[in-house]
Coordinates of N, CA and C in Angstrom, one line a residue:
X1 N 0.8 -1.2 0.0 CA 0.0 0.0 0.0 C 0.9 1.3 0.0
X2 N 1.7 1.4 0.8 CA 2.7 2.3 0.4 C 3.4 2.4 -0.7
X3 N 3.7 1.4 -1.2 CA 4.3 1.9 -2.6 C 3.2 1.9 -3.2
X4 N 2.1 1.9 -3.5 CA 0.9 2.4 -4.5 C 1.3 3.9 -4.1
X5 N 1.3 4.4 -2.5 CA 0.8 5.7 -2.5 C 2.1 6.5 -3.2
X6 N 3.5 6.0 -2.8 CA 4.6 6.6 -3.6 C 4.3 6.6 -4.9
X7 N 4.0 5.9 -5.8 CA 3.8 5.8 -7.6 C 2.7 7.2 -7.5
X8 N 1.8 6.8 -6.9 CA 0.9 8.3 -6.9 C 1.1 9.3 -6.8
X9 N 2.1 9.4 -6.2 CA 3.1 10.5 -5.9 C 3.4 11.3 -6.7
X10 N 4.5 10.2 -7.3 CA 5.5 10.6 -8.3 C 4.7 10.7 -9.8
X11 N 3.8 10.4 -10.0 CA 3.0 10.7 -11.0 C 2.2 11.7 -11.1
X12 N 2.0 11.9 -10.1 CA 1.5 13.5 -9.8 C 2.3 14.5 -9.6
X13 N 3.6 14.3 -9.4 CA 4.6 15.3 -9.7 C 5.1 15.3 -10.6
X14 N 4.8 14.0 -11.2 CA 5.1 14.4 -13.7 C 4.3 15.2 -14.0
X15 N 2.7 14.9 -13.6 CA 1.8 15.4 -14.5 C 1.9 16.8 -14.1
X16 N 2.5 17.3 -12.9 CA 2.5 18.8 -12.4 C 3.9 19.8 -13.0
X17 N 4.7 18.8 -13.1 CA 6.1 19.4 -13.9 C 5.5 19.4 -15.3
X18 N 5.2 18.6 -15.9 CA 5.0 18.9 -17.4 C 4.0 20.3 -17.2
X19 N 3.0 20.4 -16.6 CA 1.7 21.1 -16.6 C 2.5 22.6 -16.6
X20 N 2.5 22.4 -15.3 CA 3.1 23.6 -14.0 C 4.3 24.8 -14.5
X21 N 5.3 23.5 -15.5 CA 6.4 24.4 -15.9 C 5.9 25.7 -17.1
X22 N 4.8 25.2 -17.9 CA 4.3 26.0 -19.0 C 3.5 27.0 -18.2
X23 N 3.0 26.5 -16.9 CA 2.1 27.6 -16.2 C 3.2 28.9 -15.6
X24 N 3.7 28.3 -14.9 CA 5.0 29.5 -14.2 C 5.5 29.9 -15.2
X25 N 6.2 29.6 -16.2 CA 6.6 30.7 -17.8 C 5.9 31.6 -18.0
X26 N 4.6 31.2 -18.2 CA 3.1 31.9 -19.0 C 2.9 33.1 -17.7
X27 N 2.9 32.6 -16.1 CA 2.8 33.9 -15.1 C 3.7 34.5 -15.2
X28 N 5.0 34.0 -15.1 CA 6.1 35.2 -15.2 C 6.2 36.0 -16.2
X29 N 5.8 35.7 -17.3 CA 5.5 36.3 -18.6 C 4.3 37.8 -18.1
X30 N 3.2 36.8 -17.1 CA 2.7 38.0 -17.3 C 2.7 39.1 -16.1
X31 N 3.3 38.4 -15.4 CA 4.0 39.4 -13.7 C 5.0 40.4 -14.4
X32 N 5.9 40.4 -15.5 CA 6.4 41.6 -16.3 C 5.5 42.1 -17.1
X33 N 4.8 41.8 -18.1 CA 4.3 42.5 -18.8 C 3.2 43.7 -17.4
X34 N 2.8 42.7 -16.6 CA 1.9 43.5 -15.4 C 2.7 44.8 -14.5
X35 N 4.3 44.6 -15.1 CA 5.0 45.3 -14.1 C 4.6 46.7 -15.1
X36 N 5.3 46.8 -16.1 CA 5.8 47.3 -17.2 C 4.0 48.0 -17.1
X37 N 2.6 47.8 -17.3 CA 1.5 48.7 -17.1 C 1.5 49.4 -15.9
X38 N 1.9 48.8 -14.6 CA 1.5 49.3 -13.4 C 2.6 50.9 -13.1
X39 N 3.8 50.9 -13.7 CA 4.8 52.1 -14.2 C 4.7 52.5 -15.0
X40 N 3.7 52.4 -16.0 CA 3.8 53.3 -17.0 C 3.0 55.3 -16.9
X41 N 3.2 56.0 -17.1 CA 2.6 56.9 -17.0 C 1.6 57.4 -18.1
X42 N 1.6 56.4 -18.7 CA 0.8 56.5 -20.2 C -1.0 56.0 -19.5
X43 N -1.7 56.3 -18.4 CA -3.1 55.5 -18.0 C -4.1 56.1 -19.4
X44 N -3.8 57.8 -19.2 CA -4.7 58.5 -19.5 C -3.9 59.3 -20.5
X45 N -4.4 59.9 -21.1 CA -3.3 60.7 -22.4 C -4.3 61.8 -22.5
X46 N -3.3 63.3 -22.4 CA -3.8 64.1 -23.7 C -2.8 64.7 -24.3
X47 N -2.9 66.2 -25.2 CA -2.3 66.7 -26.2 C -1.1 66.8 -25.8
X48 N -1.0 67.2 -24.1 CA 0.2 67.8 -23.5 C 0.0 67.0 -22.1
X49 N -0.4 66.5 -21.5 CA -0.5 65.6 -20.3 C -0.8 63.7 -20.4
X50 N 0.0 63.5 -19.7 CA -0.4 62.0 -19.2 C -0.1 62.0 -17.8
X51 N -1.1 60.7 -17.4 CA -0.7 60.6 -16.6 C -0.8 58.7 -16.1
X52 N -0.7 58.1 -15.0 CA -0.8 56.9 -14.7 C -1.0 56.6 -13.0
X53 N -0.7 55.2 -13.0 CA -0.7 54.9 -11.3 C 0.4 55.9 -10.6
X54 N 1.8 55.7 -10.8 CA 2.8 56.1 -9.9 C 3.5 57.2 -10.7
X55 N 3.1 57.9 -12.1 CA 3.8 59.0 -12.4 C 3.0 59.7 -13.1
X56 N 3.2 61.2 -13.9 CA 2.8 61.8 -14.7 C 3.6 62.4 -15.3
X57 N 3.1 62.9 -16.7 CA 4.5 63.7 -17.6 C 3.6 64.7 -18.1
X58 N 4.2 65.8 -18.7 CA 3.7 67.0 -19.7 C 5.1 67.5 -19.9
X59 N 4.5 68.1 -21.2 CA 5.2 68.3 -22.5 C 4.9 69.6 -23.3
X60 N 5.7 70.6 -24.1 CA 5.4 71.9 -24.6 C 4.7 71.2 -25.9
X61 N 3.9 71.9 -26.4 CA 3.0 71.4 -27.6 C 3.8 71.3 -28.7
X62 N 3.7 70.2 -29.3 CA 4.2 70.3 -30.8 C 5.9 69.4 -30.0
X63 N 5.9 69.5 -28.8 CA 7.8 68.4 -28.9 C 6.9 67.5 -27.5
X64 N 6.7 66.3 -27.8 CA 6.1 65.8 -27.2 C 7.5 64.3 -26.5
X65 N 8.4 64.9 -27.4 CA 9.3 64.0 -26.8 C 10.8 64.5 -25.3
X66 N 10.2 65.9 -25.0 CA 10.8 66.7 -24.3 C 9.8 66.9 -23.3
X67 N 9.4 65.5 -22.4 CA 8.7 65.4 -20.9 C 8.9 65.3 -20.1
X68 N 8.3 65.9 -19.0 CA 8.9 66.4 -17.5 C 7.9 65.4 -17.0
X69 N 8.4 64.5 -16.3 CA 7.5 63.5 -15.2 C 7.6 63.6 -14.0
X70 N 6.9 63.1 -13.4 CA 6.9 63.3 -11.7 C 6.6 62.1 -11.4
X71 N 7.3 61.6 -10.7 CA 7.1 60.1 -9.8 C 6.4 59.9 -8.3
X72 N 5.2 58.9 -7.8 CA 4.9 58.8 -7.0 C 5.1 58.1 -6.3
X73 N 6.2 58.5 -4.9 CA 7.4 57.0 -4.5 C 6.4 56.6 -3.0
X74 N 5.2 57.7 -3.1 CA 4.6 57.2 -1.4 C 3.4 57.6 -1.5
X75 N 2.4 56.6 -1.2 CA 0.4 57.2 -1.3 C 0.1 58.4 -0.9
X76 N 1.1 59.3 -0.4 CA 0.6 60.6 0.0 C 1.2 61.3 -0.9
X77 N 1.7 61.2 -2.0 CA 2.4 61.8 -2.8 C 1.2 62.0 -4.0
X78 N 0.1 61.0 -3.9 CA -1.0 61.0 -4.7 C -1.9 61.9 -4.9
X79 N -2.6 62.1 -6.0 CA -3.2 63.4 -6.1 C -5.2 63.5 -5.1
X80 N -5.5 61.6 -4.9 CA -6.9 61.8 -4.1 C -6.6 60.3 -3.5
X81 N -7.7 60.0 -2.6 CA -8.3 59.3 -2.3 C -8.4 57.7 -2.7
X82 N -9.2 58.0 -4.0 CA -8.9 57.2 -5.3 C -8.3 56.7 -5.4
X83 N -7.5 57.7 -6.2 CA -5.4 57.1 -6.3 C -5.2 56.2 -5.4
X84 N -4.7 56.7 -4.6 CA -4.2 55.9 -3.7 C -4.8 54.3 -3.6
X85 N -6.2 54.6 -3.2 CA -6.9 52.9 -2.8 C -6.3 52.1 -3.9
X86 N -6.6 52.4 -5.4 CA -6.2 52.0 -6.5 C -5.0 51.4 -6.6
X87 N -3.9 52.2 -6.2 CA -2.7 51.8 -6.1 C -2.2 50.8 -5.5
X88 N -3.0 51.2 -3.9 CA -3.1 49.8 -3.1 C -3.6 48.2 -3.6
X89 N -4.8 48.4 -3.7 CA -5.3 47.3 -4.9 C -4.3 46.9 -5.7
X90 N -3.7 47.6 -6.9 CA -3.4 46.8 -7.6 C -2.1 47.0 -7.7
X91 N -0.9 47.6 -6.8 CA 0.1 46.7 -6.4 C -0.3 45.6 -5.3
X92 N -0.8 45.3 -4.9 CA -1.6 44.1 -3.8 C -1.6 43.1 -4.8
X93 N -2.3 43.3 -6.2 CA -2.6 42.2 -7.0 C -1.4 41.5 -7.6
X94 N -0.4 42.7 -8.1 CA 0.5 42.1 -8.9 C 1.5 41.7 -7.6
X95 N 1.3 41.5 -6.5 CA 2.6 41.0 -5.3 C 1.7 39.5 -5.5
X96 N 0.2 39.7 -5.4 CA -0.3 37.9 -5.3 C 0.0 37.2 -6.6
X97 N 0.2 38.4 -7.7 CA 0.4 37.6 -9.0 C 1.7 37.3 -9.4
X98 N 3.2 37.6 -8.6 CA 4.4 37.7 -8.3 C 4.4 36.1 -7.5
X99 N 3.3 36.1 -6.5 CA 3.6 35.4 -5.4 C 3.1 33.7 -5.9
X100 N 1.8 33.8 -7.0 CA 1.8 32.8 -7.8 C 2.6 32.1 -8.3
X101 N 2.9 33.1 -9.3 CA 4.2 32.6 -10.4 C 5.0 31.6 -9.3
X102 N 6.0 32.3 -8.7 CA 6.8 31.7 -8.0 C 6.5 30.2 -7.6
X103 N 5.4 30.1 -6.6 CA 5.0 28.5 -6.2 C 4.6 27.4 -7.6
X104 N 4.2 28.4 -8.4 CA 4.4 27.4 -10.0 C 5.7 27.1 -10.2
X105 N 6.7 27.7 -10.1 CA 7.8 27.5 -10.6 C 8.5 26.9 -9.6
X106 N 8.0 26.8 -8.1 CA 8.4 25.5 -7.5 C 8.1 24.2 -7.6
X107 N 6.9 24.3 -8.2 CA 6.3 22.9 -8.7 C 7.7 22.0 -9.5
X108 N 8.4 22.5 -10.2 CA 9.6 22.3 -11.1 C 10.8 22.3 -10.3
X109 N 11.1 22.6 -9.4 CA 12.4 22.8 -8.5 C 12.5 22.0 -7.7
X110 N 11.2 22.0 -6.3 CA 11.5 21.3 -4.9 C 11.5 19.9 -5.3
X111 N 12.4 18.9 -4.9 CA 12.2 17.2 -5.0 C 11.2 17.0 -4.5
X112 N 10.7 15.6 -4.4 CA 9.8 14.6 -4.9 C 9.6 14.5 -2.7
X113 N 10.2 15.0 -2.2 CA 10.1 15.0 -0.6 C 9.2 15.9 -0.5
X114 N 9.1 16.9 -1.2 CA 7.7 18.4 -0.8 C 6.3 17.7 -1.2
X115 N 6.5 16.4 -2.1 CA 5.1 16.1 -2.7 C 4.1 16.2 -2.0
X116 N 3.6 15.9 -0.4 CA 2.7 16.1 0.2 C 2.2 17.4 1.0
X117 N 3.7 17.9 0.6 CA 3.7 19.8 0.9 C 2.8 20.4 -0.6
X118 N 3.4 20.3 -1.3 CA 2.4 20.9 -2.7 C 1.3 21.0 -2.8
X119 N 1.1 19.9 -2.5 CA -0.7 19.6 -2.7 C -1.5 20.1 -1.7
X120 N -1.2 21.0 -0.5 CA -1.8 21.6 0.6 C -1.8 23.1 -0.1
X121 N -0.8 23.5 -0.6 CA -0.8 25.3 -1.0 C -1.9 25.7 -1.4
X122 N -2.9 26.6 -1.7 CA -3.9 26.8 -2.5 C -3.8 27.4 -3.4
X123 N -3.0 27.3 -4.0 CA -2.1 28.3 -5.0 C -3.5 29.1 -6.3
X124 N -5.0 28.1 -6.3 CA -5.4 28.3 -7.2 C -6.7 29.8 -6.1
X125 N -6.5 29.7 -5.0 CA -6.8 31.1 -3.9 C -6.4 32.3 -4.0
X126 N -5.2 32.2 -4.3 CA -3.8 33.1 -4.7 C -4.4 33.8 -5.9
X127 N -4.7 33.2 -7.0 CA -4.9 33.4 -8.1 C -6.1 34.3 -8.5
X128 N -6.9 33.5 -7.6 CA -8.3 34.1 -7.9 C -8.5 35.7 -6.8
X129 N -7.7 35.6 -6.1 CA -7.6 36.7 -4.6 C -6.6 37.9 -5.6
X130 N -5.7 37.3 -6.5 CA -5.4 38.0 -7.3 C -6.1 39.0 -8.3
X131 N -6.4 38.3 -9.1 CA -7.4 38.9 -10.1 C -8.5 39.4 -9.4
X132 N -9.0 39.1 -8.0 CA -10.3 40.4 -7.8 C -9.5 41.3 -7.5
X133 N -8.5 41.3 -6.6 CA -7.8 42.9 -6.3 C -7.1 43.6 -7.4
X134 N -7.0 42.7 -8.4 CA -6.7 44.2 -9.6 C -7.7 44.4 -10.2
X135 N -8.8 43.4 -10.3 CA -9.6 43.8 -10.9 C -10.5 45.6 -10.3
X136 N -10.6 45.1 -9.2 CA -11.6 46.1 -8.0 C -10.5 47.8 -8.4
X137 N -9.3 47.3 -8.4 CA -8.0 48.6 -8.2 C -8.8 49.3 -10.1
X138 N -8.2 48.6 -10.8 CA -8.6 49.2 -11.8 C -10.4 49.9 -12.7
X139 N -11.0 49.2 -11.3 CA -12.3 49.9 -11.7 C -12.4 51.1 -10.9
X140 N -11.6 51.3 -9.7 CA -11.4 52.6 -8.9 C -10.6 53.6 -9.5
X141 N -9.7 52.9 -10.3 CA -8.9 54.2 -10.6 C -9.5 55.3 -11.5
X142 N -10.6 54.9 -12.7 CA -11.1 55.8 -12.7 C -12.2 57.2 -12.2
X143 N -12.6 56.8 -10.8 CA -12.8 57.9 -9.6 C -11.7 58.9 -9.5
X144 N -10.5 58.4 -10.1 CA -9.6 59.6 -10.0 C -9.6 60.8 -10.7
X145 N -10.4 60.6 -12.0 CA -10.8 61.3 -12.8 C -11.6 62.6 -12.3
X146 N -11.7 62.4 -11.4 CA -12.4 63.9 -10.6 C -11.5 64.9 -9.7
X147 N -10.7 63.9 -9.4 CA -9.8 64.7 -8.7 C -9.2 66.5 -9.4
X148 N -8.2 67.5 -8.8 CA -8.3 68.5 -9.6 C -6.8 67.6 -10.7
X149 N -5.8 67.2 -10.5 CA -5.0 67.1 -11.1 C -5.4 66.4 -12.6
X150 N -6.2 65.5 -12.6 CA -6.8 65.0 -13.5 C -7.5 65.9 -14.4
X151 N -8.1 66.9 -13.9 CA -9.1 68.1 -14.5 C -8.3 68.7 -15.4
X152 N -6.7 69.1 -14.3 CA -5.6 70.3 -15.1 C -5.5 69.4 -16.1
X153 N -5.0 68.1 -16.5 CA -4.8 67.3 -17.7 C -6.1 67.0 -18.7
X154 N -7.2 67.0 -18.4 CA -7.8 66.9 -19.4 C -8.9 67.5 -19.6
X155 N -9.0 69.0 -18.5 CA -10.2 69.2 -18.5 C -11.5 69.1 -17.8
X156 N -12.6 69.6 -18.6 CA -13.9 68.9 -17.8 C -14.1 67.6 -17.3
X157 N -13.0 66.8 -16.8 CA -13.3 65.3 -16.2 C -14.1 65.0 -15.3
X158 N -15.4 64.0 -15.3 CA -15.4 63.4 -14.2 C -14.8 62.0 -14.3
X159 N -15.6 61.6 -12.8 CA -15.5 59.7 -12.5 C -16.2 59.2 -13.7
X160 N -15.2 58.2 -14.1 CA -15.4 57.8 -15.4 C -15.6 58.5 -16.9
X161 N -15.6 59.9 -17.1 CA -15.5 60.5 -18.0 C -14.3 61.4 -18.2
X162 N -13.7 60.8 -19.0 CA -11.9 61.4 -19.3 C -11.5 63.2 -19.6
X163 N -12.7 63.5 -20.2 CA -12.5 64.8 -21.0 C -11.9 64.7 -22.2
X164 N -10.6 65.4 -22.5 CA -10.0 65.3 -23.0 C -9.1 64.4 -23.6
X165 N -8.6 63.8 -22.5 CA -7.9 62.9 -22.4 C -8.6 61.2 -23.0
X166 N -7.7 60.3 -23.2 CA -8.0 58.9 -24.1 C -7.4 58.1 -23.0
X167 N -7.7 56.9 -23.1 CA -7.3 55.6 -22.8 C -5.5 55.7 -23.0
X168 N -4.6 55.5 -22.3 CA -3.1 55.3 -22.7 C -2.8 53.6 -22.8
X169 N -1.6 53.5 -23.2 CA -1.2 52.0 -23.5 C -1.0 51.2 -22.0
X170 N -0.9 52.2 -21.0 CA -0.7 51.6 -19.5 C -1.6 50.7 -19.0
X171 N -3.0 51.5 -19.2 CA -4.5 51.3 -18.3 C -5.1 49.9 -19.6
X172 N -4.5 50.0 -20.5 CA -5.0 48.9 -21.9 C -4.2 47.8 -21.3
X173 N -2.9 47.8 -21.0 CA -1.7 46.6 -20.8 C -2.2 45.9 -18.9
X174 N -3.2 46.7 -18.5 CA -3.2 46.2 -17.1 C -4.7 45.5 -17.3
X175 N -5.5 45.7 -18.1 CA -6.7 45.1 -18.5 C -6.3 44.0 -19.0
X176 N -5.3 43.9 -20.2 CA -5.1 43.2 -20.7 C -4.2 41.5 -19.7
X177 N -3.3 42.4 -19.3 CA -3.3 41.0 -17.9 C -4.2 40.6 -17.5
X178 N -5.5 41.3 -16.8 CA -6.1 40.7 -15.7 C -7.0 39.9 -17.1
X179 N -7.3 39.8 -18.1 CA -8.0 39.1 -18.8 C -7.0 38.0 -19.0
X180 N -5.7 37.8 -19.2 CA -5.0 36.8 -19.4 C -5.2 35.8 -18.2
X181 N -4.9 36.4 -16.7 CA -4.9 35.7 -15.8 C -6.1 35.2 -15.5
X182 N -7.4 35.9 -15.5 CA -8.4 35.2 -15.6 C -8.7 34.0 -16.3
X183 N -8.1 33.9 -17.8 CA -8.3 32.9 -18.5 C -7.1 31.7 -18.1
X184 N -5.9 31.8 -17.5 CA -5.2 30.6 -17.1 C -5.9 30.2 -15.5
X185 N -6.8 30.9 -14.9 CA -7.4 30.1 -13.9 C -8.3 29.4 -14.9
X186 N -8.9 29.5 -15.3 CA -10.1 28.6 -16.1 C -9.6 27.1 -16.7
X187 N -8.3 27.3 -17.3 CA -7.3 26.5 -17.7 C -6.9 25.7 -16.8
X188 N -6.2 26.4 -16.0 CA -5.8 25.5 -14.8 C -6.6 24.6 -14.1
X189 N -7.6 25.1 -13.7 CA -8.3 24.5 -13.5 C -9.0 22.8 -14.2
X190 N -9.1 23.2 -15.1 CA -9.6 22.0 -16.6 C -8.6 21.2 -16.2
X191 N -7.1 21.9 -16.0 CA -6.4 20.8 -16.0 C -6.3 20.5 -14.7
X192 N -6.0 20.6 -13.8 CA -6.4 20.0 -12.3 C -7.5 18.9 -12.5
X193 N -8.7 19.1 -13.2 CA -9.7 18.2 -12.9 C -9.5 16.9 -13.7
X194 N -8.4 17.1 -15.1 CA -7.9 16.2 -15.8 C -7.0 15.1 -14.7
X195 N -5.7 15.8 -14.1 CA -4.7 15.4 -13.3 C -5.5 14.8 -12.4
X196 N -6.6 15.1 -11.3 CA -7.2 14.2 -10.2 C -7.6 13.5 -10.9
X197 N -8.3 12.8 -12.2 CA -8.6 11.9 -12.6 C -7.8 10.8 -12.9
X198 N -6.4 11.3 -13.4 CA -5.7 10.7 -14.0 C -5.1 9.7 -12.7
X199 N -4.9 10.4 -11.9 CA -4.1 9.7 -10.7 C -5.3 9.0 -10.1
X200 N -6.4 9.3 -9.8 CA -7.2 8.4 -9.1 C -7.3 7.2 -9.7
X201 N -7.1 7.1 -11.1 CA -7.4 5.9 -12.4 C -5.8 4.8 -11.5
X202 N -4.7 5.6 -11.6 CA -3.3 5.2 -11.9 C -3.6 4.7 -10.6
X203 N -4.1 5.6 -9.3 CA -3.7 4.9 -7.9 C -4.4 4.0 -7.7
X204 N -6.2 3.8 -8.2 CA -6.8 2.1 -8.2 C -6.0 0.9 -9.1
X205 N -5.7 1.3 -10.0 CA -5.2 0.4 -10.8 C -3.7 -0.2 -9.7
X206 N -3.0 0.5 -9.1 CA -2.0 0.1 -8.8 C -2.5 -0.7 -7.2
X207 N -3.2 -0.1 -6.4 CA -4.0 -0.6 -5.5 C -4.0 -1.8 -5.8
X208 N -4.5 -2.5 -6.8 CA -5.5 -3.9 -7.0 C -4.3 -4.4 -7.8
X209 N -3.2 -4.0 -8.1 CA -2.2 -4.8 -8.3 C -1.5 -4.9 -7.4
X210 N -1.0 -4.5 -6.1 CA -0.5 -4.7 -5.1 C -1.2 -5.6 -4.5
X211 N -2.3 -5.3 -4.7 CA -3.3 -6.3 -3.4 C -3.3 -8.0 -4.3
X212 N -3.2 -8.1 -5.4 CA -3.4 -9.1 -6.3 C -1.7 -9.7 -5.7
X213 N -1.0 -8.8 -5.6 CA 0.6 -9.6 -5.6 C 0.8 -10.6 -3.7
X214 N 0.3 -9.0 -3.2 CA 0.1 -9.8 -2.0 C -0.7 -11.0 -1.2
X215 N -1.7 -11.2 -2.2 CA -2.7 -12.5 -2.1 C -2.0 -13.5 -2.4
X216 N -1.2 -13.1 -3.7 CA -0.5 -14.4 -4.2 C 0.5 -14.8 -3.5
X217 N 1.4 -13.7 -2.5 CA 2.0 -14.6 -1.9 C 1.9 -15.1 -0.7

């Protein structure tokens, strides 16, 4: 009976390295691209203003490549309320979506001694605890749009109405994650439900051949 449960083991730690290694690539893939939106100063754009989570820039008209930015290194450095919570949120999200990747990519590292540690993590908790808090961060940030700094950049703004200002490549690149990560829980999942099948198949079958050997002798 013990060695059924070791074969179970170890087959569940194939089917998680094969799986798991493509999963932790695909998160780390997208914990940078997630970094690269959450710094960008590009959220919101106009003729002569941008701005984003942690910076803003402006520019003399007509030299748009000659910009003065300002960096936000502390929540009081923020221009409302808003801001801030936002910020909070969805650096919160990308430390859980940091903190994912990583235990994926232990899946592939720790020996075959962690196997009964692994399977306790909730890593697919993580995931989903992830994606609401950026999600929630990125539906708040537009409230910021009322703020006065936002106005100086674009104008007539309110909550949820830009003015002037457009959509930038920042606030598109952080949507664009959280739809990615949303769709590899869905995935992962499918495959989780594949993998418990597979090993419950592999662990009766080996069950009833152990128990067959030990009859016999």
């Amino acid at each position: 009976m013990y060695a059924a449960g070791v074969e179970a083991c170890f087959l569940e730690l194939h089917m998680r390295d094969s799986g798991d290694s493509v999963g932790s690539a695909l998160t780390l893939s997208l914990v940078f691209i997630s970094a690269l939106g959450l710094i960008s100063p590009a959220w919101f754009q106009s003729d002569l203003y941008s701005f984003g989570l942690f910076a803003s820039c402006s520019w003399p008209e007509g030299n748009d490549w000659n910009q003065t930015c300002v960096a936000y290194r502390t929540l009081e450095d923020m221009p409302d309320l808003a801001w801030k919570a936002s910020a909070a949120l969805l650096l919160g999200g990308w430390l859980l979506l940091a903190f994912w990747a990583l235990l994926l990519l232990s899946w592939t590292i720790l020996p075959e001694d962690f196997c009964p540690v692994k399977g306790r993590i909730p890593t697919q908790y993580i995931q989903a605890t992830s994606v609401i808090t950026t999600l929630l961060g990125l539906l708040l940030f537009p409230f910021s749009l009322d703020s006065q700094m936002a106005q100086d950049a674009c104008g007539p703004s309110t909550v949820y109405s830009a003015g002037r200002c457009h959509l930038g490549w920042g606030y598109i690149t952080a949507i664009f994650t959280l739809v990615l990560t949303s769709l590899l829980s869905i995935v992962g999942r499918f495959h989780l439900n594949k993998r418990q099948e597979k090993k419950i198949l592999f662990s009766t079958i080996t069950e009833r051949n152990v128990l067959v050997s030990e009859s016999n002798t």
